Tab-separated table of C-alpha atoms in Angstrom:
chain	number	residue	atom	x	y	z
A	179	MET	CA	-29.787	4.828	9.299
A	180	SER	CA	-29.095	1.459	7.681
A	181	ASN	CA	-29.744	-1.714	9.660
A	182	GLN	CA	-26.939	-3.421	7.780
A	183	SER	CA	-23.537	-3.773	9.354
A	184	ALA	CA	-20.789	-1.733	7.757
A	185	ILE	CA	-18.957	-4.877	6.666
A	186	SER	CA	-22.090	-6.092	4.838
A	187	ILE	CA	-22.412	-2.794	2.985
A	188	VAL	CA	-18.779	-2.926	1.915
A	189	GLY	CA	-19.090	-6.582	0.926
A	190	GLU	CA	-22.076	-5.818	-1.295
A	191	PHE	CA	-20.265	-2.868	-2.846
A	192	VAL	CA	-17.322	-5.065	-3.800
A	193	ALA	CA	-19.406	-7.996	-5.043
A	194	ASN	CA	-21.786	-5.840	-7.095
A	195	ARG	CA	-19.238	-3.669	-8.913
A	196	HIS	CA	-18.924	-4.227	-12.657
A	197	TYR	CA	-16.286	-3.245	-15.166
A	198	ASP	CA	-18.746	-0.906	-16.870
A	199	ASP	CA	-19.005	1.023	-13.587
A	200	LEU	CA	-15.367	2.126	-13.866
A	201	SER	CA	-14.409	5.491	-15.292
A	202	ASP	CA	-11.997	5.725	-18.208
A	203	LEU	CA	-9.446	7.315	-15.888
A	204	ALA	CA	-9.692	4.459	-13.380
A	205	ILE	CA	-9.120	1.931	-16.172
A	206	THR	CA	-6.121	3.876	-17.448
A	207	ARG	CA	-4.679	4.151	-13.943
A	208	ALA	CA	-5.037	0.396	-13.457
A	209	ARG	CA	-2.861	-0.217	-16.490
A	210	GLN	CA	-0.345	2.422	-15.451
A	211	VAL	CA	-0.154	1.203	-11.864
A	212	THR	CA	0.419	-2.358	-13.021
A	213	LEU	CA	3.242	-1.453	-15.402
A	214	ASP	CA	4.772	0.866	-12.825
A	215	PHE	CA	4.740	-1.747	-10.094
A	216	ILE	CA	6.111	-4.499	-12.315
A	217	GLY	CA	9.097	-2.192	-12.757
A	218	THR	CA	9.496	-1.714	-9.017
A	219	MET	CA	9.229	-5.467	-8.441
A	220	LEU	CA	11.959	-6.166	-10.988
A	221	GLY	CA	14.146	-3.522	-9.379
A	222	GLY	CA	13.521	-4.855	-5.902
A	223	TYR	CA	14.249	-8.406	-7.011
A	224	GLN	CA	17.854	-7.392	-7.684
A	225	THR	CA	18.456	-6.423	-4.057
A	226	ARG	CA	19.488	-8.503	-1.054
A	227	LEU	CA	15.989	-8.398	0.392
A	228	GLY	CA	14.368	-9.205	-2.938
A	229	ALA	CA	16.572	-12.246	-3.454
A	230	LEU	CA	15.913	-13.383	0.106
A	231	ALA	CA	12.146	-13.009	-0.342
A	232	ALA	CA	12.228	-14.970	-3.595
A	233	ASP	CA	14.287	-17.743	-2.000
A	234	TYR	CA	11.954	-17.951	0.978
A	235	ALA	CA	8.823	-18.146	-1.172
A	236	ALA	CA	10.323	-20.770	-3.478
A	237	GLN	CA	11.838	-22.918	-0.734
A	238	MET	CA	9.499	-22.486	2.225
A	239	GLN	CA	6.187	-21.872	0.422
A	240	LYS	CA	6.538	-24.527	-2.247
A	241	GLY	CA	3.801	-24.592	-4.832
A	242	ASP	CA	2.988	-24.091	-8.486
A	243	ASP	CA	0.188	-21.531	-8.199
A	244	ALA	CA	1.931	-18.355	-9.333
A	245	SER	CA	5.227	-16.843	-10.472
A	246	ILE	CA	7.798	-15.055	-8.372
A	247	VAL	CA	8.408	-11.994	-10.552
A	248	GLY	CA	11.859	-11.827	-12.153
A	249	ASP	CA	12.893	-15.169	-10.712
A	250	GLY	CA	11.473	-17.970	-12.850
A	251	ARG	CA	10.479	-20.046	-9.842
A	252	ARG	CA	6.952	-20.499	-8.546
A	253	SER	CA	5.231	-20.653	-5.188
A	254	THR	CA	1.827	-20.830	-3.556
A	255	LEU	CA	-0.567	-17.940	-4.109
A	256	GLU	CA	0.232	-16.524	-0.694
A	257	GLY	CA	3.955	-17.106	-1.083
A	258	ALA	CA	4.224	-15.480	-4.503
A	259	ALA	CA	2.075	-12.494	-3.512
A	260	TRP	CA	4.123	-12.021	-0.336
A	261	ALA	CA	7.459	-12.142	-2.156
A	262	ASN	CA	6.328	-9.932	-5.041
A	263	ALA	CA	4.891	-7.327	-2.683
A	264	THR	CA	7.985	-7.336	-0.486
A	265	MET	CA	10.430	-6.886	-3.359
A	266	GLY	CA	8.170	-4.326	-5.051
A	267	LYS	CA	8.078	-2.144	-1.958
A	268	TYR	CA	11.842	-2.110	-1.467
A	269	LEU	CA	12.742	0.760	-3.813
A	270	GLY	CA	10.105	3.059	-2.332
A	271	MET	CA	8.786	3.907	-5.796
A	272	ASP	CA	5.296	2.400	-5.505
A	273	ASP	CA	2.309	4.644	-6.187
A	274	SER	CA	1.158	7.260	-3.701
A	275	HIS	CA	-2.502	7.990	-2.987
A	276	ARG	CA	-3.377	11.132	-1.039
A	277	THR	CA	-5.836	9.391	1.302
A	278	ALA	CA	-5.076	5.680	0.879
A	279	GLY	CA	-1.285	5.797	1.075
A	280	HIS	CA	0.794	3.271	-0.849
A	281	VAL	CA	-1.672	0.858	-2.376
A	282	ALA	CA	-0.091	-0.881	-5.362
A	283	SER	CA	2.529	-2.673	-3.271
A	284	GLN	CA	-0.203	-4.790	-1.703
A	285	LEU	CA	-2.904	-4.980	-4.371
A	286	VAL	CA	-1.019	-5.448	-7.634
A	287	PRO	CA	0.741	-8.640	-6.432
A	288	VAL	CA	-2.618	-10.026	-5.275
A	289	ALA	CA	-4.302	-9.284	-8.601
A	290	LEU	CA	-1.352	-10.606	-10.614
A	291	THR	CA	-0.995	-13.889	-8.738
A	292	LEU	CA	-4.713	-14.628	-8.774
A	293	GLY	CA	-4.974	-13.440	-12.352
A	294	GLU	CA	-2.264	-15.893	-13.337
A	295	GLN	CA	-3.762	-18.827	-11.453
A	296	LEU	CA	-7.379	-18.208	-12.440
A	297	GLY	CA	-6.747	-16.979	-15.979
A	298	LEU	CA	-8.536	-13.670	-15.427
A	299	SER	CA	-9.323	-11.448	-18.377
A	300	GLY	CA	-7.896	-7.949	-18.477
A	301	GLN	CA	-11.253	-6.514	-17.452
A	302	GLN	CA	-11.575	-8.902	-14.513
A	303	TYR	CA	-8.066	-8.019	-13.384
A	304	ILE	CA	-8.706	-4.272	-13.570
A	305	LEU	CA	-12.014	-4.559	-11.720
A	306	ALA	CA	-10.443	-6.589	-8.906
A	307	LEU	CA	-7.696	-4.005	-8.568
A	308	ALA	CA	-10.174	-1.117	-8.570
A	309	VAL	CA	-12.395	-2.430	-5.768
A	310	GLY	CA	-9.324	-3.073	-3.647
A	311	TYR	CA	-8.324	0.573	-4.030
A	312	ASP	CA	-11.831	1.642	-3.011
A	313	VAL	CA	-11.812	-0.448	0.160
A	314	MET	CA	-8.271	0.469	1.172
A	315	ASP	CA	-9.061	4.153	0.659
A	316	MET	CA	-12.231	3.880	2.737
A	317	VAL	CA	-10.423	2.221	5.635
A	318	HIS	CA	-7.225	4.249	5.642
A	319	SER	CA	-8.789	7.673	5.133
A	320	ALA	CA	-10.899	7.072	8.252
A	321	VAL	CA	-8.009	6.130	10.540
A	322	ASP	CA	-4.967	7.834	9.003
A	323	SER	CA	-4.413	10.648	11.514
A	324	TRP	CA	-5.307	8.479	14.509
A	325	GLN	CA	-2.948	5.702	13.445
A	326	ARG	CA	-0.098	8.009	12.472
A	327	GLU	CA	-0.015	9.424	15.991
A	328	ARG	CA	0.311	5.879	17.336
A	329	GLY	CA	2.891	4.601	14.882
A	330	MET	CA	0.749	2.152	12.919
A	331	ASP	CA	1.596	1.181	9.357
A	332	HIS	CA	-1.118	1.349	6.699
A	333	LYS	CA	0.356	-1.198	4.280
A	334	SER	CA	-0.515	-4.141	6.496
A	335	GLN	CA	-3.484	-2.475	8.204
A	336	ALA	CA	-5.753	-0.961	5.544
A	337	GLY	CA	-3.721	-2.895	2.985
A	338	THR	CA	-5.007	-6.192	4.338
A	339	PHE	CA	-8.612	-5.041	3.806
A	340	GLY	CA	-7.850	-3.809	0.300
A	341	SER	CA	-6.061	-7.022	-0.602
A	342	ALA	CA	-8.960	-9.098	0.706
A	343	ALA	CA	-11.363	-7.094	-1.475
A	344	THR	CA	-9.169	-7.561	-4.546
A	345	ALA	CA	-8.801	-11.282	-3.853
A	346	ALA	CA	-12.521	-11.778	-3.247
A	347	LYS	CA	-13.407	-9.992	-6.484
A	348	ALA	CA	-10.807	-11.887	-8.480
A	349	MET	CA	-12.144	-15.167	-7.099
A	350	GLY	CA	-15.737	-14.196	-7.935
A	351	LEU	CA	-16.977	-14.542	-4.364
A	352	SER	CA	-20.597	-13.770	-3.488
A	353	ALA	CA	-21.489	-10.736	-1.389
A	354	GLU	CA	-21.823	-12.975	1.671
A	355	LYS	CA	-18.421	-14.567	1.188
A	356	THR	CA	-16.867	-11.206	0.359
A	357	LYS	CA	-18.262	-9.814	3.601
A	358	ASN	CA	-16.661	-12.675	5.479
A	359	ALA	CA	-13.359	-12.249	3.662
A	360	LEU	CA	-13.240	-8.615	4.746
A	361	ALA	CA	-14.323	-9.470	8.280
A	362	LEU	CA	-11.666	-12.169	8.561
A	363	ALA	CA	-9.101	-9.712	7.205
A	364	MET	CA	-9.868	-7.392	10.115
A	365	ASP	CA	-8.210	-9.776	12.556
A	366	MET	CA	-5.167	-10.115	10.298
A	367	ALA	CA	-4.534	-6.359	10.067
A	368	CYS	CA	-1.240	-5.618	11.772
A	369	GLY	CA	1.986	-3.641	11.718
A	370	THR	CA	3.694	-0.550	13.104
A	371	GLU	CA	6.265	1.950	11.853
A	372	GLN	CA	8.912	0.986	14.390
A	373	TYR	CA	11.011	0.135	11.339
A	374	VAL	CA	11.666	3.854	10.831
A	375	TRP	CA	13.444	4.108	14.178
A	376	ASP	CA	15.250	0.816	13.610
A	377	ALA	CA	16.016	1.302	9.914
A	378	GLY	CA	19.134	-0.571	8.916
A	379	SER	CA	18.513	-3.175	11.603
A	380	CYS	CA	15.305	-4.688	10.213
A	381	ASP	CA	13.492	-5.458	6.962
A	382	THR	CA	9.933	-4.908	8.104
A	383	LYS	CA	9.167	-1.734	6.105
A	384	ASP	CA	8.962	-3.915	3.019
A	385	LEU	CA	7.798	-7.131	4.667
A	386	LEU	CA	4.654	-5.309	5.819
A	387	ALA	CA	3.547	-4.901	2.202
A	388	GLY	CA	4.009	-8.643	1.826
A	389	TYR	CA	1.934	-9.317	4.922
A	390	GLY	CA	-0.918	-7.208	3.568
A	391	ALA	CA	-0.915	-9.020	0.216
A	392	ARG	CA	-0.575	-12.491	1.715
A	393	ASN	CA	-3.212	-11.995	4.394
A	394	GLY	CA	-5.751	-10.619	1.930
A	395	ILE	CA	-5.535	-13.773	-0.173
A	396	TYR	CA	-5.635	-15.939	2.940
A	397	ALA	CA	-8.779	-14.190	4.199
A	398	ALA	CA	-10.556	-14.630	0.852
A	399	LYS	CA	-9.628	-18.317	0.676
A	400	LEU	CA	-10.884	-18.891	4.220
A	401	ALA	CA	-14.186	-17.198	3.386
A	402	ASP	CA	-14.546	-19.183	0.184
A	403	PHE	CA	-14.027	-22.390	2.172
A	404	GLY	CA	-16.856	-21.424	4.517
A	405	PHE	CA	-15.238	-19.632	7.448
A	406	ARG	CA	-17.021	-16.578	8.831
A	407	GLY	CA	-15.767	-13.326	10.303
A	408	PRO	CA	-17.455	-11.053	12.868
A	409	PRO	CA	-20.390	-9.012	11.474
A	410	GLY	CA	-19.188	-6.068	13.556
A	411	ALA	CA	-15.695	-6.205	12.060
A	412	LEU	CA	-15.791	-2.518	11.121
A	413	ASP	CA	-18.442	-0.847	13.268
A	414	GLY	CA	-18.782	-3.166	16.277
A	415	GLU	CA	-17.842	-2.258	19.831
A	416	TYR	CA	-14.445	-3.878	19.320
A	417	GLY	CA	-14.487	-3.584	15.540
A	418	TYR	CA	-11.639	-2.123	13.523
A	419	PHE	CA	-12.674	1.529	13.612
A	420	HIS	CA	-12.991	1.438	17.396
A	421	ALA	CA	-9.953	-0.714	18.140
A	422	PHE	CA	-7.605	0.799	15.553
A	423	GLY	CA	-9.160	4.201	14.951
A	424	PRO	CA	-11.197	7.065	16.371
A	425	GLY	CA	-14.522	5.189	16.388
A	426	TYR	CA	-17.071	4.472	13.691
A	427	ASP	CA	-18.956	7.052	11.655
A	428	GLU	CA	-21.391	6.119	8.868
A	429	ALA	CA	-19.821	8.881	6.792
A	430	PHE	CA	-16.730	6.678	6.408
A	431	LEU	CA	-18.638	4.609	3.859
A	432	ASP	CA	-19.280	7.666	1.678
A	433	VAL	CA	-15.681	7.332	0.493
A	434	LEU	CA	-16.750	4.256	-1.497
A	435	ASP	CA	-17.393	6.238	-4.676
A	436	GLY	CA	-15.659	3.845	-7.057
A	437	GLU	CA	-13.006	6.381	-8.037
A	438	ALA	CA	-10.161	5.685	-5.600
A	439	LEU	CA	-7.968	4.123	-8.283
A	440	ALA	CA	-8.457	7.149	-10.532
A	441	ARG	CA	-7.052	9.365	-7.772
A	442	THR	CA	-3.731	7.605	-7.279
A	443	GLY	CA	-0.464	9.120	-8.460
A	444	PHE	CA	3.146	8.185	-9.093
A	445	LYS	CA	6.283	9.113	-7.189
A	446	PRO	CA	8.861	11.102	-9.166
A	447	HIS	CA	11.485	10.433	-6.491
A	448	ALA	CA	12.284	7.650	-4.061
A	449	GLY	CA	11.756	8.451	-0.391
A	450	CYS	CA	8.636	9.452	1.472
A	451	ARG	CA	6.042	11.267	-0.636
A	452	HIS	CA	5.707	13.960	2.039
A	453	VAL	CA	9.149	15.380	1.171
A	454	HIS	CA	8.588	15.523	-2.582
A	455	SER	CA	6.988	18.961	-2.837
A	456	CYS	CA	9.921	20.552	-1.024
A	457	VAL	CA	12.409	18.598	-3.126
A	458	ASP	CA	10.636	19.785	-6.285
A	459	ALA	CA	10.655	23.368	-5.008
A	460	THR	CA	14.402	23.093	-4.419
A	461	HIS	CA	14.876	21.831	-7.972
A	462	GLU	CA	12.975	24.875	-9.238
A	463	LEU	CA	15.232	27.213	-7.265
A	464	LEU	CA	18.321	25.573	-8.738
A	465	LYS	CA	17.146	26.369	-12.270
A	466	SER	CA	18.225	29.967	-11.689
A	467	GLY	CA	21.679	28.855	-10.572
A	468	ARG	CA	23.239	27.019	-7.688
A	469	PRO	CA	23.726	28.983	-4.482
A	470	ASP	CA	27.030	29.542	-2.725
A	471	LEU	CA	26.756	26.827	-0.096
A	472	ASN	CA	29.244	28.572	2.179
A	473	SER	CA	26.910	31.557	2.412
A	474	ILE	CA	23.956	29.501	3.699
A	475	SER	CA	23.522	29.586	7.467
A	476	SER	CA	20.006	28.132	7.605
A	477	ILE	CA	17.172	26.997	5.357
A	478	GLU	CA	13.525	27.746	6.099
A	479	VAL	CA	10.917	25.403	4.648
A	480	ASP	CA	7.198	26.148	4.639
A	481	THR	CA	5.249	22.885	4.534
A	482	TYR	CA	2.340	21.043	6.149
A	483	LEU	CA	2.199	19.275	9.503
A	484	GLU	CA	2.298	15.679	8.241
A	485	ALA	CA	5.599	16.360	6.463
A	486	ILE	CA	7.385	17.116	9.745
A	487	THR	CA	5.677	14.829	12.257
A	488	PRO	CA	6.546	12.523	13.935
A	489	GLU	CA	10.070	13.708	14.701
A	490	PHE	CA	11.784	11.141	12.468
A	491	ARG	CA	10.640	13.344	9.582
A	492	VAL	CA	13.014	16.081	10.799
A	493	ASN	CA	15.945	13.813	11.636
A	494	TYR	CA	19.103	15.846	10.973
A	495	GLU	CA	21.482	12.932	11.455
A	496	PRO	CA	20.030	9.782	9.887
A	497	GLN	CA	22.313	6.794	10.128
A	498	VAL	CA	20.993	4.817	7.158
A	499	VAL	CA	19.152	5.426	3.880
A	500	GLY	CA	15.944	4.055	5.388
A	501	GLN	CA	15.891	7.010	7.783
A	502	ALA	CA	17.182	9.637	5.344
A	503	GLY	CA	14.319	9.097	2.910
A	504	PHE	CA	11.823	10.267	5.539
A	505	SER	CA	13.793	13.349	6.612
A	506	LEU	CA	12.749	16.633	5.031
A	507	PRO	CA	15.925	18.520	6.112
A	508	VAL	CA	18.166	15.817	4.683
A	509	THR	CA	16.370	15.364	1.365
A	510	VAL	CA	16.297	19.108	0.686
A	511	SER	CA	19.931	19.514	1.744
A	512	VAL	CA	21.087	16.683	-0.515
A	513	ILE	CA	19.591	18.408	-3.558
A	514	LEU	CA	21.346	21.753	-3.057
A	515	PRO	CA	24.942	20.689	-3.751
A	516	ARG	CA	24.142	17.763	-6.055
A	517	GLY	CA	21.041	18.801	-7.971
A	518	ASN	CA	19.859	15.208	-7.935
A	519	TRP	CA	19.541	12.484	-5.308
A	520	PHE	CA	21.228	9.903	-7.479
A	521	ARG	CA	24.367	11.607	-8.802
């Protein structure tokens, strides 16, 4: 058993990773994820929420550190990362990682804003992005089931840790300062999924991605300035895994294999990734011809537990798009008569 705290081990992992440690697939994924998320940011910028986020960052977070994507105006590091993450999350087309969730919406804005300000090379940018994926995967995979049952949102929970790791690596922080950045990020982790129940009445689904990006940069800047976080931030009696998860297990750290970025994927459809397999299966059925809708009395779907729990995932009467995208019955039913969500 190691005498080191978990946060120290993670801090050393982040600080000691080198570009040459990355697999070819991880490097390729970094490029793909970046291009993919730039597209989602540009799409989100053209929406009401995207325009509002850009205005807020430009007017209320005045600075010249980094660009607000698609806008032409600039803001502070935190302001630009927050706005870019918020608008990039809006379309629901950010990447989807089996155990880390939606990662790019927090980490890519952090890496881009810091890369712009600091003049990072392509290799430095990719490495910063990769270690953020590793840390976010480690945190979220350990608490996913526990947090889902309690309505917590991973973008601003594990996402804050991942963003802090990306920011610390981009800034070239030492292992000690990286440890403190991650420890400080622990107390900034926040957010629930109440937005699903209140969809249409709030903007927080997308704002949470912004919080994760902003807070990660803030934590790294605090650590670089000399502030310290609790050594037991992950494994302590009131550390993250006890306060926001099932308790600490040393095996959690085994997830830090350096390949999290290589394992991410891309969403072929908007809406929650849990409904996609059933939507794809419905598309396959339609290839042999469309059914007579009047002859259908019920539809049976064989899927896994996470796709139908909590109950908002089987909402038969969603009132707004923000609820419909999570509902398996609705997304499958929309495909049958239309053949495509967007026609």
